[in-house]
Short mmCIF file of C-alpha atoms in Angstrom, two decimals:
data_model
loop_
_atom_site.label_atom_id
_atom_site.label_comp_id
_atom_site.label_asym_id
_atom_site.label_seq_id
_atom_site.Cartn_x
_atom_site.Cartn_y
_atom_site.Cartn_z
CA MET A 1 -88.69 -168.96 -104.77
CA LYS A 2 -89.55 -167.87 -108.30
CA ILE A 3 -89.89 -170.20 -111.27
CA VAL A 4 -87.78 -169.13 -114.25
CA SER A 5 -88.54 -172.13 -116.44
CA GLN A 6 -89.74 -175.70 -116.26
CA ASN A 7 -89.27 -178.21 -119.07
CA PHE A 8 -90.33 -181.82 -119.19
CA ALA A 9 -87.28 -184.03 -119.77
CA HIS A 10 -86.68 -187.78 -119.60
CA GLY A 11 -89.99 -188.21 -117.81
CA GLY A 12 -89.18 -185.63 -115.14
CA VAL A 13 -88.95 -181.85 -114.92
CA GLN A 14 -85.87 -179.69 -115.43
CA GLY A 15 -86.54 -176.43 -113.65
CA VAL A 16 -84.67 -173.17 -113.15
CA TYR A 17 -85.50 -171.07 -110.10
CA THR A 18 -84.36 -167.95 -108.25
CA ILE A 19 -84.35 -166.78 -104.67
CA ASP A 20 -83.45 -163.48 -103.05
CA SER A 21 -80.31 -164.58 -101.28
CA THR A 22 -79.74 -163.24 -97.77
CA PHE A 23 -76.13 -164.41 -97.78
CA CYS A 24 -75.18 -163.21 -101.27
CA GLN A 25 -77.31 -160.04 -101.16
CA CYS A 26 -78.60 -160.62 -104.67
CA GLU A 27 -80.95 -162.80 -106.67
CA MET A 28 -79.40 -166.25 -107.01
CA THR A 29 -80.36 -168.72 -109.73
CA PHE A 30 -80.23 -172.51 -109.51
CA ALA A 31 -81.43 -175.50 -111.51
CA VAL A 32 -83.28 -178.53 -110.12
CA TYR A 33 -84.03 -181.72 -112.01
CA LEU A 34 -86.87 -183.79 -110.59
CA PRO A 35 -86.87 -187.39 -111.83
CA PRO A 36 -90.18 -189.16 -112.49
CA GLN A 37 -89.92 -190.92 -109.12
CA ALA A 38 -90.31 -187.58 -107.33
CA LYS A 39 -94.04 -187.77 -108.08
CA ASP A 40 -94.32 -190.74 -105.75
CA GLY A 41 -92.26 -189.59 -102.79
CA PRO A 42 -89.00 -188.12 -101.49
CA CYS A 43 -85.86 -188.80 -103.52
CA PRO A 44 -82.18 -188.49 -102.64
CA VAL A 45 -80.61 -185.21 -103.72
CA LEU A 46 -77.28 -184.72 -105.43
CA TRP A 47 -75.61 -181.31 -105.51
CA TYR A 48 -73.55 -180.48 -108.60
CA LEU A 49 -71.07 -177.62 -108.20
CA SER A 50 -69.79 -176.06 -111.42
CA GLY A 51 -66.41 -174.73 -112.41
CA LEU A 52 -64.90 -171.30 -113.14
CA THR A 53 -66.88 -169.09 -115.56
CA CYS A 54 -69.97 -171.33 -115.34
CA ASN A 55 -73.39 -170.65 -113.92
CA HIS A 56 -76.25 -173.06 -113.17
CA SER A 57 -76.99 -173.62 -116.85
CA ASN A 58 -73.79 -175.07 -118.28
CA VAL A 59 -74.11 -178.51 -116.75
CA MET A 60 -77.87 -178.38 -117.25
CA ASP A 61 -77.28 -177.97 -120.99
CA LYS A 62 -74.17 -180.09 -121.50
CA GLY A 63 -73.85 -182.43 -118.52
CA GLU A 64 -76.10 -185.21 -119.87
CA TYR A 65 -77.27 -186.14 -116.37
CA ARG A 66 -81.02 -186.35 -116.85
CA LYS A 67 -81.39 -189.77 -118.42
CA MET A 68 -79.50 -191.59 -115.67
CA ALA A 69 -80.95 -189.38 -112.91
CA ALA A 70 -84.40 -190.35 -114.20
CA GLU A 71 -83.42 -194.01 -114.18
CA LEU A 72 -81.96 -193.89 -110.67
CA GLY A 73 -84.48 -191.50 -109.15
CA LEU A 74 -82.00 -188.79 -108.20
CA ILE A 75 -82.84 -185.11 -107.77
CA ILE A 76 -80.02 -182.98 -109.17
CA VAL A 77 -79.47 -179.45 -107.83
CA CYS A 78 -77.11 -177.13 -109.71
CA PRO A 79 -76.34 -173.83 -107.94
CA ASP A 80 -74.59 -170.85 -109.48
CA THR A 81 -70.86 -170.30 -108.88
CA SER A 82 -70.97 -166.78 -107.43
CA PRO A 83 -73.20 -163.82 -106.58
CA ARG A 84 -74.53 -161.96 -109.62
CA GLY A 85 -75.79 -158.51 -110.53
CA ASP A 86 -74.57 -155.00 -111.20
CA GLY A 87 -73.87 -154.18 -107.56
CA VAL A 88 -71.67 -157.21 -106.96
CA PRO A 89 -67.88 -156.63 -106.96
CA ASP A 90 -66.02 -158.25 -109.82
CA GLU A 91 -62.75 -158.24 -111.72
CA LEU A 92 -63.95 -157.87 -115.27
CA THR A 93 -60.76 -158.99 -116.99
CA ASN A 94 -60.02 -161.88 -114.61
CA TRP A 95 -62.06 -165.07 -115.00
CA GLN A 96 -60.43 -166.59 -111.93
CA MET A 97 -61.87 -164.02 -109.52
CA GLY A 98 -65.23 -162.42 -108.80
CA LYS A 99 -68.35 -163.39 -110.72
CA GLY A 100 -68.25 -166.99 -111.89
CA ALA A 101 -65.41 -167.66 -109.45
CA GLY A 102 -66.89 -167.81 -105.95
CA PHE A 103 -64.78 -170.84 -104.94
CA TYR A 104 -67.58 -172.03 -102.60
CA LEU A 105 -66.19 -170.06 -99.66
CA ASN A 106 -67.36 -167.31 -97.31
CA ALA A 107 -65.25 -164.22 -98.06
CA THR A 108 -63.99 -162.23 -95.10
CA GLU A 109 -62.27 -159.38 -96.93
CA GLU A 110 -63.69 -156.18 -98.39
CA PRO A 111 -65.20 -155.56 -100.89
CA TRP A 112 -66.03 -159.26 -101.40
CA SER A 113 -67.36 -160.25 -97.99
CA GLN A 114 -70.71 -158.52 -98.34
CA TYR A 115 -71.71 -160.72 -101.29
CA TYR A 116 -69.38 -163.69 -101.68
CA GLN A 117 -70.87 -166.03 -99.07
CA MET A 118 -71.19 -169.05 -101.32
CA GLU A 119 -70.48 -171.63 -98.64
CA SER A 120 -73.43 -170.39 -96.57
CA HIS A 121 -75.58 -170.05 -99.69
CA ILE A 122 -74.97 -173.69 -100.56
CA MET A 123 -74.87 -175.24 -97.10
CA ASP A 124 -77.47 -173.19 -95.21
CA GLU A 125 -79.70 -171.19 -97.53
CA LEU A 126 -80.36 -173.38 -100.56
CA PRO A 127 -80.97 -176.62 -98.63
CA LYS A 128 -83.87 -174.94 -96.80
CA VAL A 129 -85.36 -173.79 -100.10
CA ILE A 130 -84.90 -177.22 -101.65
CA LYS A 131 -86.43 -178.92 -98.63
CA ASP A 132 -89.43 -176.57 -98.64
CA HIS A 133 -90.23 -176.81 -102.36
CA PHE A 134 -89.21 -180.25 -103.59
CA PRO A 135 -89.83 -183.84 -102.48
CA VAL A 136 -86.30 -184.44 -101.21
CA ASP A 137 -85.00 -186.89 -98.66
CA MET A 138 -82.47 -184.64 -96.93
CA ASP A 139 -80.98 -187.61 -95.10
CA ARG A 140 -79.71 -188.83 -98.47
CA GLN A 141 -77.55 -186.08 -99.94
CA GLY A 142 -74.45 -186.35 -102.09
CA VAL A 143 -72.20 -183.72 -103.66
CA PHE A 144 -70.10 -183.62 -106.80
CA GLY A 145 -68.61 -181.06 -109.12
CA HIS A 146 -66.09 -180.10 -111.76
CA SER A 147 -62.80 -178.23 -111.44
CA MET A 148 -63.50 -175.32 -109.03
CA GLY A 149 -66.74 -177.18 -108.34
CA GLY A 150 -64.77 -180.36 -107.70
CA HIS A 151 -62.82 -178.38 -105.11
CA GLY A 152 -66.18 -177.20 -103.73
CA ALA A 153 -67.55 -180.75 -103.57
CA LEU A 154 -64.45 -182.14 -101.84
CA THR A 155 -64.12 -179.36 -99.27
CA LEU A 156 -67.83 -179.23 -98.43
CA ALA A 157 -67.98 -183.02 -98.12
CA LEU A 158 -64.87 -183.15 -95.93
CA LYS A 159 -66.33 -180.46 -93.66
CA ASN A 160 -69.85 -181.91 -93.64
CA PRO A 161 -69.61 -185.71 -93.70
CA ASP A 162 -72.87 -185.95 -91.77
CA THR A 163 -74.70 -183.96 -94.45
CA PHE A 164 -73.18 -185.60 -97.51
CA LYS A 165 -73.13 -189.37 -97.69
CA SER A 166 -71.23 -189.45 -100.98
CA CYS A 167 -68.70 -187.28 -102.83
CA THR A 168 -67.18 -187.43 -106.30
CA ALA A 169 -65.38 -184.97 -108.55
CA PHE A 170 -64.46 -184.40 -112.18
CA ALA A 171 -60.99 -182.86 -112.51
CA PRO A 172 -61.08 -181.08 -109.14
CA ILE A 173 -58.64 -178.40 -108.02
CA ALA A 174 -56.94 -180.62 -105.48
CA GLN A 175 -54.88 -177.98 -103.68
CA PRO A 176 -56.13 -174.45 -104.43
CA MET A 177 -53.79 -172.87 -101.83
CA THR A 178 -50.78 -173.57 -104.03
CA ALA A 179 -52.23 -173.44 -107.57
CA ASP A 180 -51.54 -170.35 -109.66
CA TRP A 181 -55.13 -169.87 -110.74
CA SER A 182 -56.65 -170.04 -107.25
CA ARG A 183 -54.07 -168.54 -104.85
CA PRO A 184 -54.89 -164.94 -105.80
CA ALA A 185 -58.61 -165.57 -105.29
CA LEU A 186 -58.09 -167.14 -101.87
CA GLU A 187 -55.93 -164.19 -100.82
CA ALA A 188 -58.43 -161.63 -102.08
CA TYR A 189 -61.42 -163.35 -100.49
CA LEU A 190 -59.78 -164.49 -97.23
CA GLY A 191 -56.85 -162.17 -96.62
CA PRO A 192 -53.11 -162.85 -96.41
CA ASP A 193 -53.18 -165.27 -93.45
CA GLU A 194 -52.83 -168.61 -95.21
CA SER A 195 -53.92 -170.57 -92.16
CA LYS A 196 -57.43 -169.32 -92.93
CA TRP A 197 -57.27 -170.77 -96.42
CA ARG A 198 -56.94 -174.31 -95.11
CA ALA A 199 -60.69 -174.62 -94.57
CA TYR A 200 -61.05 -174.22 -98.35
CA ASP A 201 -58.40 -176.65 -99.53
CA ALA A 202 -59.17 -180.37 -99.73
CA THR A 203 -55.61 -181.56 -99.11
CA ALA A 204 -55.14 -179.15 -96.19
CA LEU A 205 -58.45 -180.24 -94.67
CA ILE A 206 -57.34 -183.86 -94.88
CA GLU A 207 -53.94 -183.02 -93.39
CA ASP A 208 -55.78 -181.27 -90.59
CA GLY A 209 -57.81 -184.36 -89.81
CA ALA A 210 -60.98 -184.21 -91.95
CA LYS A 211 -62.31 -187.60 -92.97
CA PHE A 212 -64.67 -188.94 -95.60
CA SER A 213 -65.91 -192.45 -96.22
CA GLU A 214 -64.85 -192.78 -99.86
CA ILE A 215 -64.12 -190.48 -102.82
CA LEU A 216 -64.23 -190.95 -106.61
CA VAL A 217 -62.23 -188.63 -108.89
CA ASP A 218 -62.11 -188.77 -112.68
CA GLN A 219 -59.38 -186.84 -114.48
CA GLY A 220 -58.57 -186.45 -118.16
CA GLU A 221 -54.92 -186.84 -119.13
CA ALA A 222 -55.27 -184.33 -121.97
CA ASP A 223 -56.57 -181.68 -119.58
CA ASN A 224 -54.61 -178.44 -120.09
CA PHE A 225 -54.98 -177.57 -116.41
CA LEU A 226 -53.77 -180.93 -115.08
CA GLU A 227 -50.14 -180.11 -114.25
CA ASN A 228 -50.48 -176.65 -112.76
CA GLY A 229 -54.08 -176.20 -111.73
CA LEU A 230 -55.57 -179.57 -110.78
CA ARG A 231 -52.84 -181.99 -109.63
CA PRO A 232 -54.95 -184.91 -108.39
CA TRP A 233 -51.79 -186.65 -107.16
CA LEU A 234 -51.73 -184.18 -104.25
CA LEU A 235 -55.18 -185.37 -103.22
CA GLU A 236 -54.10 -188.95 -103.74
CA GLU A 237 -51.10 -188.48 -101.44
CA ALA A 238 -53.17 -186.78 -98.76
CA CYS A 239 -55.87 -189.47 -98.89
CA LYS A 240 -53.27 -192.22 -98.73
CA THR A 241 -51.61 -190.73 -95.66
CA ALA A 242 -54.96 -190.16 -93.95
CA GLY A 243 -56.42 -193.52 -94.89
CA ILE A 244 -59.29 -192.10 -96.92
CA PRO A 245 -60.26 -194.48 -99.75
CA LEU A 246 -59.83 -192.59 -103.04
CA THR A 247 -60.62 -194.01 -106.46
CA LEU A 248 -58.64 -191.85 -108.89
CA ARG A 249 -59.23 -192.72 -112.53
CA MET A 250 -56.94 -191.16 -115.13
CA HIS A 251 -58.44 -191.11 -118.65
CA PRO A 252 -56.20 -190.83 -121.72
CA ASN A 253 -57.31 -188.29 -124.36
CA TYR A 254 -59.98 -186.56 -122.28
CA ASP A 255 -59.70 -182.80 -121.69
CA HIS A 256 -61.30 -180.36 -119.22
CA SER A 257 -64.54 -179.78 -121.12
CA TYR A 258 -68.14 -180.89 -120.70
CA PHE A 259 -67.37 -183.55 -123.31
CA PHE A 260 -65.26 -185.13 -120.56
CA ILE A 261 -67.78 -184.52 -117.77
CA SER A 262 -70.70 -185.94 -119.75
CA SER A 263 -68.67 -189.02 -120.71
CA PHE A 264 -68.39 -190.09 -117.07
CA MET A 265 -71.58 -188.55 -115.70
CA ASP A 266 -73.43 -191.88 -115.56
CA ASP A 267 -70.63 -193.48 -113.54
CA HIS A 268 -70.83 -190.70 -110.98
CA LEU A 269 -74.59 -190.85 -110.67
CA LYS A 270 -74.43 -194.61 -110.14
CA TRP A 271 -71.65 -194.17 -107.55
CA HIS A 272 -73.80 -191.75 -105.59
CA LYS A 273 -76.96 -193.80 -105.88
CA GLU A 274 -75.21 -196.84 -104.45
CA ARG A 275 -74.14 -194.82 -101.42
CA LEU A 276 -77.28 -192.78 -100.77
CA MET B 1 -61.54 -179.01 -144.63
CA LYS B 2 -60.31 -177.15 -141.56
CA ILE B 3 -60.44 -178.45 -138.01
CA VAL B 4 -62.08 -176.00 -135.60
CA SER B 5 -62.02 -178.27 -132.55
CA GLN B 6 -61.78 -181.92 -131.56
CA ASN B 7 -62.75 -183.22 -128.13
CA PHE B 8 -62.66 -186.75 -126.88
CA ALA B 9 -66.14 -187.81 -125.75
CA HIS B 10 -67.70 -191.14 -124.78
CA GLY B 11 -64.68 -192.95 -126.20
CA GLY B 12 -64.93 -191.20 -129.57
CA VAL B 13 -64.18 -187.76 -130.97
CA GLN B 14 -66.58 -184.83 -131.28
CA GLY B 15 -65.17 -182.57 -133.97
CA VAL B 16 -66.16 -179.26 -135.51
CA TYR B 17 -64.95 -178.49 -139.03
CA THR B 18 -65.33 -175.91 -141.79
CA ILE B 19 -65.20 -175.95 -145.56
CA ASP B 20 -65.29 -173.19 -148.14
CA SER B 21 -68.68 -173.94 -149.62
CA THR B 22 -69.06 -173.65 -153.37
CA PHE B 23 -72.84 -173.77 -153.16
CA CYS B 24 -73.29 -171.37 -150.25
CA GLN B 25 -70.43 -169.05 -151.25
CA CYS B 26 -69.19 -168.83 -147.68
CA GLU B 27 -67.39 -170.81 -145.02
CA MET B 28 -69.75 -173.48 -143.70
CA THR B 29 -69.34 -175.13 -140.31
CA PHE B 30 -70.44 -178.64 -139.35
CA ALA B 31 -69.97 -181.07 -136.48
CA VAL B 32 -69.01 -184.73 -136.78
CA TYR B 33 -69.03 -187.26 -133.98
CA LEU B 34 -66.88 -190.32 -134.57
CA PRO B 35 -67.74 -193.25 -132.28
CA PRO B 36 -64.96 -195.50 -130.97
CA GLN B 37 -65.82 -198.11 -133.64
CA ALA B 38 -64.64 -195.69 -136.36
CA LYS B 39 -61.06 -196.59 -135.44
CA ASP B 40 -61.66 -200.10 -136.72
CA GLY B 41 -63.47 -199.44 -139.98
CA PRO B 42 -66.29 -197.65 -141.78
CA CYS B 43 -69.42 -196.86 -139.77
CA PRO B 44 -72.93 -195.89 -140.85
CA VAL B 45 -73.56 -192.15 -140.90
CA LEU B 46 -76.58 -190.32 -139.56
CA TRP B 47 -77.32 -186.74 -140.61
CA TYR B 48 -78.96 -184.49 -138.02
CA LEU B 49 -80.64 -181.37 -139.38
CA SER B 50 -81.34 -178.60 -136.86
CA GLY B 51 -84.24 -176.22 -136.48
CA LEU B 52 -84.78 -172.49 -136.90
CA THR B 53 -82.19 -170.21 -135.20
CA CYS B 54 -79.80 -173.12 -134.59
CA ASN B 55 -76.38 -173.81 -136.01
CA HIS B 56 -74.28 -176.98 -135.87
CA SER B 57 -73.55 -176.55 -132.16
CA ASN B 58 -76.96 -176.62 -130.47
CA VAL B 59 -77.59 -180.32 -130.86
CA MET B 60 -73.90 -181.02 -130.28
CA ASP B 61 -74.20 -179.34 -126.89
CA LYS B 62 -77.71 -180.32 -125.86
CA GLY B 63 -78.77 -183.30 -127.97
CA GLU B 64 -77.24 -186.01 -125.75
CA TYR B 65 -76.51 -188.23 -128.74
CA ARG B 66 -72.92 -189.24 -128.08
CA LYS B 67 -73.37 -191.98 -125.50
CA MET B 68 -75.78 -194.01 -127.62
CA ALA B 69 -73.92 -193.23 -130.87
CA ALA B 70 -70.78 -194.59 -129.22
CA GLU B 71 -72.67 -197.70 -128.14
CA LEU B 72 -74.19 -198.30 -131.58
CA GLY B 73 -71.20 -197.24 -133.67
CA LEU B 74 -72.96 -194.41 -135.49
CA ILE B 75 -71.22 -191.39 -137.01
CA ILE B 76 -73.34 -188.26 -136.43
CA VAL B 77 -73.02 -185.31 -138.84
CA CYS B 78 -74.62 -182.00 -137.86
CA PRO B 79 -74.60 -179.33 -140.59
CA ASP B 80 -75.46 -175.68 -140.12
CA THR B 81 -78.95 -174.41 -141.01
CA SER B 82 -78.00 -171.64 -143.46
CA PRO B 83 -75.15 -169.80 -145.10
CA ARG B 84 -73.23 -167.48 -142.75
CA GLY B 85 -71.10 -164.37 -142.90
CA ASP B 86 -71.35 -160.62 -143.39
CA GLY B 87 -71.98 -160.83 -147.12
CA VAL B 88 -74.90 -163.23 -146.84
CA PRO B 89 -78.41 -161.71 -147.19
CA ASP B 90 -80.50 -161.83 -144.04
CA GLU B 91 -83.58 -160.41 -142.36
CA LEU B 92 -82.19 -159.28 -139.07
CA THR B 93 -85.48 -158.94 -137.21
CA ASN B 94 -87.02 -162.14 -138.61
CA TRP B 95 -85.86 -165.46 -137.16
CA GLN B 96 -87.95 -167.39 -139.68
CA MET B 97 -86.00 -166.16 -142.71
CA GLY B 98 -82.37 -165.78 -143.74
CA LYS B 99 -79.53 -166.86 -141.49
CA GLY B 100 -80.50 -169.77 -139.27
CA ALA B 101 -83.51 -170.41 -141.51
CA GLY B 102 -82.29 -171.99 -144.73
CA PHE B 103 -85.13 -174.55 -144.84
CA TYR B 104 -82.85 -177.08 -146.57
CA LEU B 105 -83.80 -175.83 -150.03
CA ASN B 106 -82.07 -174.33 -153.06
CA ALA B 107 -83.29 -170.74 -153.40
CA THR B 108 -84.11 -169.49 -156.87
CA GLU B 109 -84.96 -165.88 -156.08
CA GLU B 110 -82.70 -162.86 -155.63
CA PRO B 111 -80.98 -161.94 -153.37
CA TRP B 112 -81.12 -165.37 -151.72
CA SER B 113 -80.23 -167.66 -154.60
CA GLN B 114 -76.53 -166.85 -154.68
CA TYR B 115 -75.99 -168.19 -151.15
CA TYR B 116 -79.00 -170.18 -149.97
CA GLN B 117 -78.26 -173.52 -151.65
CA MET B 118 -78.64 -175.66 -148.57
CA GLU B 119 -80.09 -178.69 -150.36
CA SER B 120 -77.03 -178.94 -152.58
CA HIS B 121 -74.73 -178.21 -149.65
CA ILE B 122 -76.19 -181.14 -147.71
CA MET B 123 -76.86 -183.58 -150.53
CA ASP B 124 -73.89 -182.95 -152.84
CA GLU B 125 -71.13 -181.00 -151.16
CA LEU B 126 -70.92 -182.22 -147.57
CA PRO B 127 -71.23 -185.95 -148.40
CA LYS B 128 -68.07 -185.72 -150.53
CA VAL B 129 -66.21 -184.03 -147.69
CA ILE B 130 -67.47 -186.56 -145.17
CA LYS B 131 -66.55 -189.44 -147.45
CA ASP B 132 -63.06 -188.07 -148.05
CA HIS B 133 -62.18 -187.35 -144.43
CA PHE B 134 -64.00 -189.84 -142.22
CA PRO B 135 -64.37 -193.64 -142.12
CA VAL B 136 -67.99 -193.67 -143.29
CA ASP B 137 -69.99 -196.38 -145.02
CA MET B 138 -71.91 -194.20 -147.47
CA ASP B 139 -74.21 -197.10 -148.34
CA ARG B 140 -75.59 -196.86 -144.81
CA GLN B 141 -76.91 -193.33 -144.35
CA GLY B 142 -79.88 -192.11 -142.36
CA VAL B 143 -81.30 -188.65 -141.76
CA PHE B 144 -83.17 -187.04 -138.89
CA GLY B 145 -83.86 -183.59 -137.54
CA HIS B 146 -85.94 -181.25 -135.43
CA SER B 147 -88.66 -178.80 -136.45
CA MET B 148 -87.34 -177.06 -139.60
CA GLY B 149 -84.71 -179.81 -139.57
CA GLY B 150 -87.45 -182.42 -139.28
CA HIS B 151 -88.92 -180.89 -142.43
CA GLY B 152 -85.47 -181.11 -143.95
CA ALA B 153 -85.04 -184.75 -142.96
CA LEU B 154 -88.47 -185.77 -144.30
CA THR B 155 -88.18 -183.93 -147.61
CA LEU B 156 -84.60 -185.03 -148.30
CA ALA B 157 -85.44 -188.64 -147.42
CA LEU B 158 -88.57 -188.63 -149.59
CA LYS B 159 -86.57 -187.23 -152.50
CA ASN B 160 -83.55 -189.48 -151.95
CA PRO B 161 -84.75 -192.88 -150.73
CA ASP B 162 -81.74 -194.53 -152.36
CA THR B 163 -79.35 -192.36 -150.35
CA PHE B 164 -81.11 -192.51 -147.01
CA LYS B 165 -82.13 -195.91 -145.66
CA SER B 166 -83.83 -194.46 -142.58
CA CYS B 167 -85.63 -191.26 -141.59
CA THR B 168 -86.99 -189.94 -138.31
CA ALA B 169 -88.00 -186.52 -137.01
CA PHE B 170 -88.60 -184.66 -133.79
CA ALA B 171 -91.55 -182.25 -134.08
CA PRO B 172 -91.14 -181.68 -137.83
CA ILE B 173 -92.87 -178.95 -139.81
CA ALA B 174 -95.18 -181.33 -141.62
CA GLN B 175 -96.57 -178.94 -144.22
CA PRO B 176 -94.43 -175.80 -144.56
CA MET B 177 -96.39 -174.57 -147.61
CA THR B 178 -99.38 -173.74 -145.43
CA ALA B 179 -97.81 -172.90 -142.06
CA ASP B 180 -97.60 -169.25 -141.05
CA TRP B 181 -93.97 -169.41 -140.02
CA SER B 182 -92.68 -171.03 -143.20
CA ARG B 183 -94.88 -169.73 -146.05
CA PRO B 184 -93.13 -166.34 -146.24
CA ALA B 185 -89.72 -168.03 -146.38
CA LEU B 186 -90.78 -170.40 -149.17
CA GLU B 187 -92.15 -167.46 -151.16
CA ALA B 188 -89.03 -165.37 -150.65
CA TYR B 189 -86.64 -168.21 -151.51
CA LEU B 190 -88.66 -169.84 -154.31
CA GLY B 191 -90.93 -167.15 -155.75
CA PRO B 192 -94.71 -166.88 -155.86
CA ASP B 193 -95.39 -170.02 -157.95
CA GLU B 194 -96.50 -172.45 -155.25
CA SER B 195 -96.07 -175.46 -157.49
CA LYS B 196 -92.33 -174.99 -157.02
CA TRP B 197 -92.72 -175.19 -153.26
CA ARG B 198 -94.02 -178.74 -153.41
CA ALA B 199 -90.49 -180.16 -153.69
CA TYR B 200 -89.88 -178.73 -150.21
CA ASP B 201 -92.99 -179.91 -148.44
CA ALA B 202 -93.20 -183.45 -147.07
CA THR B 203 -96.96 -183.81 -147.43
CA ALA B 204 -96.92 -182.40 -150.97
CA LEU B 205 -94.07 -184.72 -151.94
CA ILE B 206 -96.06 -187.68 -150.67
CA GLU B 207 -99.20 -186.49 -152.47
CA ASP B 208 -97.08 -186.22 -155.61
CA GLY B 209 -95.93 -189.83 -155.31
CA ALA B 210 -92.77 -189.84 -153.20
CA LYS B 211 -92.30 -192.98 -151.13
CA PHE B 212 -90.25 -193.99 -148.12
CA SER B 213 -89.93 -197.33 -146.38
CA GLU B 214 -90.89 -196.23 -142.90
CA ILE B 215 -90.88 -193.03 -140.81
CA LEU B 216 -90.73 -192.32 -137.06
CA VAL B 217 -91.97 -188.98 -135.70
CA ASP B 218 -91.97 -187.90 -132.04
CA GLN B 219 -94.04 -184.89 -131.05
CA GLY B 220 -94.58 -183.18 -127.70
CA GLU B 221 -98.15 -182.30 -126.82
CA ALA B 222 -97.04 -179.20 -124.86
CA ASP B 223 -95.21 -177.86 -127.91
CA ASN B 224 -96.25 -174.24 -128.52
CA PHE B 225 -95.83 -174.67 -132.26
CA LEU B 226 -97.92 -177.83 -132.53
CA GLU B 227 -101.25 -176.40 -133.71
CA ASN B 228 -100.09 -173.79 -136.19
CA GLY B 229 -96.55 -174.62 -137.17
CA LEU B 230 -96.00 -178.38 -136.97
CA ARG B 231 -99.31 -180.26 -137.42
CA PRO B 232 -98.06 -183.86 -137.62
CA TRP B 233 -101.63 -185.00 -138.39
CA LEU B 234 -101.17 -183.65 -141.90
CA LEU B 235 -98.19 -185.92 -142.37
CA GLU B 236 -100.13 -188.77 -140.80
CA GLU B 237 -103.00 -188.27 -143.26
CA ALA B 238 -100.67 -188.07 -146.25
CA CYS B 239 -98.75 -191.19 -145.19
CA LYS B 240 -101.96 -193.09 -144.59
CA THR B 241 -103.30 -192.25 -148.03
CA ALA B 242 -100.01 -193.12 -149.70
CA GLY B 243 -99.42 -196.30 -147.72
CA ILE B 244 -96.21 -195.09 -146.11
CA PRO B 245 -95.76 -196.63 -142.64
CA LEU B 246 -95.56 -193.79 -140.13
CA THR B 247 -95.01 -194.24 -136.40
CA LEU B 248 -96.26 -191.01 -134.85
CA ARG B 249 -95.76 -190.83 -131.10
CA MET B 250 -97.46 -188.00 -129.20
CA HIS B 251 -95.87 -187.26 -125.81
CA PRO B 252 -97.83 -185.47 -123.07
CA ASN B 253 -95.99 -182.61 -121.29
CA TYR B 254 -93.06 -182.36 -123.70
CA ASP B 255 -92.38 -179.03 -125.42
CA HIS B 256 -90.33 -177.96 -128.46
CA SER B 257 -86.97 -177.68 -126.70
CA TYR B 258 -83.80 -179.74 -126.62
CA PHE B 259 -85.11 -181.17 -123.34
CA PHE B 260 -87.66 -182.92 -125.56
CA ILE B 261 -85.19 -183.88 -128.28
CA SER B 262 -82.66 -185.32 -125.85
CA SER B 263 -85.37 -187.32 -124.07
CA PHE B 264 -86.06 -189.35 -127.21
CA MET B 265 -82.64 -189.18 -128.86
CA ASP B 266 -81.72 -192.75 -127.89
CA ASP B 267 -84.90 -194.12 -129.43
CA HIS B 268 -84.12 -192.42 -132.72
CA LEU B 269 -80.53 -193.62 -132.81
CA LYS B 270 -81.68 -197.19 -132.17
CA TRP B 271 -84.35 -196.86 -134.87
CA HIS B 272 -81.74 -195.81 -137.40
CA LYS B 273 -79.19 -198.42 -136.35
CA GLU B 274 -81.74 -201.19 -136.85
CA ARG B 275 -82.39 -200.01 -140.40
CA LEU B 276 -78.84 -199.13 -141.51
#
C-alpha cells in the first residue's frame, strides 16, 4: 500500500492510498478516514460506494462525513468505482459504462473481464489491505453508497449479510436490470443471459431469497433520475413481499447531488453506528 | 443577477450566481447559501473570502459550512478571488498574482487597475446585489476567510468596523507587505510606494490606528506556509500593542487545506452568530 496523501481533519486523519490490484490489474486508489478513536483501538468500518463518474475523492471532498465519523468513532473507506489507467478498456463517450462505471460487479465478458472485477476488489482484496494497515474491527462492518454505489451497497449487503451488519443508501439504483442507464452496462459486462444479472440487482436478489436485517434509503423528490433510473418503489415492493424492513424516506426539493448526500450523511452514520 | 445553479441542501438552498461587474469589468461569480430560516425573514450574512487559486466553489464544495449555517440561520456569501475572463490580465505561470490572486484590493497600476477592483466589488457592488435579491439583515454582517482570504477578512473588517460586526480567519496572511508570496503582488497592483500598501496589510492597519472589537484566528501548526507566508505572531503582536482582543488558536497536526478549514468551520460560524 502506498500513501498518496494524509491530512489531519476533525481530530483524525483523512488519507488517500493506492494498491496494485490483482483483480483489477491496475493501480487502485481509495480513501480512508481514521477518527481520533482509532488511536486507542480498533474501530468499526463503514464502506462508502460512490456513483457513476465518481472516484474515491468526490465523497471525500463533498460528503461532509468526517465530523460525525469523528464523533462516533467510525472508520470510513471510500473505494474507486472502476479500474483505471491507459490499458483499461473504456467507452470514452459513455459515462454509464467503463471507467467510473464499474457497477460493483465481476465482469465475465471480453474485453472487460480482465480488469472489471470490482466485486472481488471490494469484497476480497481491499478488506485484507484495510485489515493489515488500519486499526479496524472487521466484525463490525457496514456499507452504504449513492446511486450506482447505492446499488453496490444493497447488492453486496444482500449477498454478504454476515460481513455487513448494516446497510443504507442514498438514491440507489433499485433495479439496474430494467433501468435504461444500467441495462447496457450489465449486458456488456455480463453477457446477454439476464439470469446472470440477477446477482447484481437488489430487487432480483430479494426475489431470489436474499435477506437483510434492515435497510435505510433516502431519496430526493427533485432527483432527475428518480423516475427512470432509481425507482425506489421497486425496492420497497420487493422488501415488503420478502419481509425485509425498509425505511424509505422521500425528501421534497432534494436532487441527486452531493448537496443531497451531505444533508443526510449524519443520519446514515448514526444509523450504522447504532447497528455496528 | 443570473442564476447559475440552485441546490437544496441541509433544508436551505445553495445557489451560484453571476453579475456583470462594473468594477471588475467582467462577469463575476459568487455563491450564496440561504438557510431554512431565510424563508421566514431577514437573516444575518457572513462573507467568506477564499485563498489563492480558489474561486467561489472551493469552500462551497469542501468547507462544510451548510449544516451549522442552517442550524444558526446564517446566510453565507462566497465571492470569487479575482476578476475572470479572457480579457483580464494574468500571469499564467504565477499562482500568487493575477487570476485567483486578487488580494481583495483596488489596483492602481496598469494593466491591473482596469479589472482588479476586488475591494470595491466586495464592499460596494456585491452588497447591493445581495441586499436586492436575498432576505438579508445588512445590519448584521460578519466576515471571515482563509489565507489570502483571511488577509481580506482582517483588512476589510479593520477598515469597515461599522459594516462588519464580527471577523475571524483561518490561517490568514498576517503581514502581506513583508511576506515573499504577497510582496510582488502588492507592488504590481499598487506600485512601488509601500506606504500605499499599508491599507492592505492587517498589521500595518492596526499600527496605523485601526480598531476592531474582537478577532478569532485558527492556525494549523503543520501548515507549510506558517513560517514564511502567514506568521500569525505578527498579528498577535500588533493586536497586543493596540489593545485589540485576539483569540489565536494554534492547532497541532493541521495543515493549510480545506481539511483544516472544515474542521473548525463550526466554531467560526458559532463565533459570528454570537456577535451578530
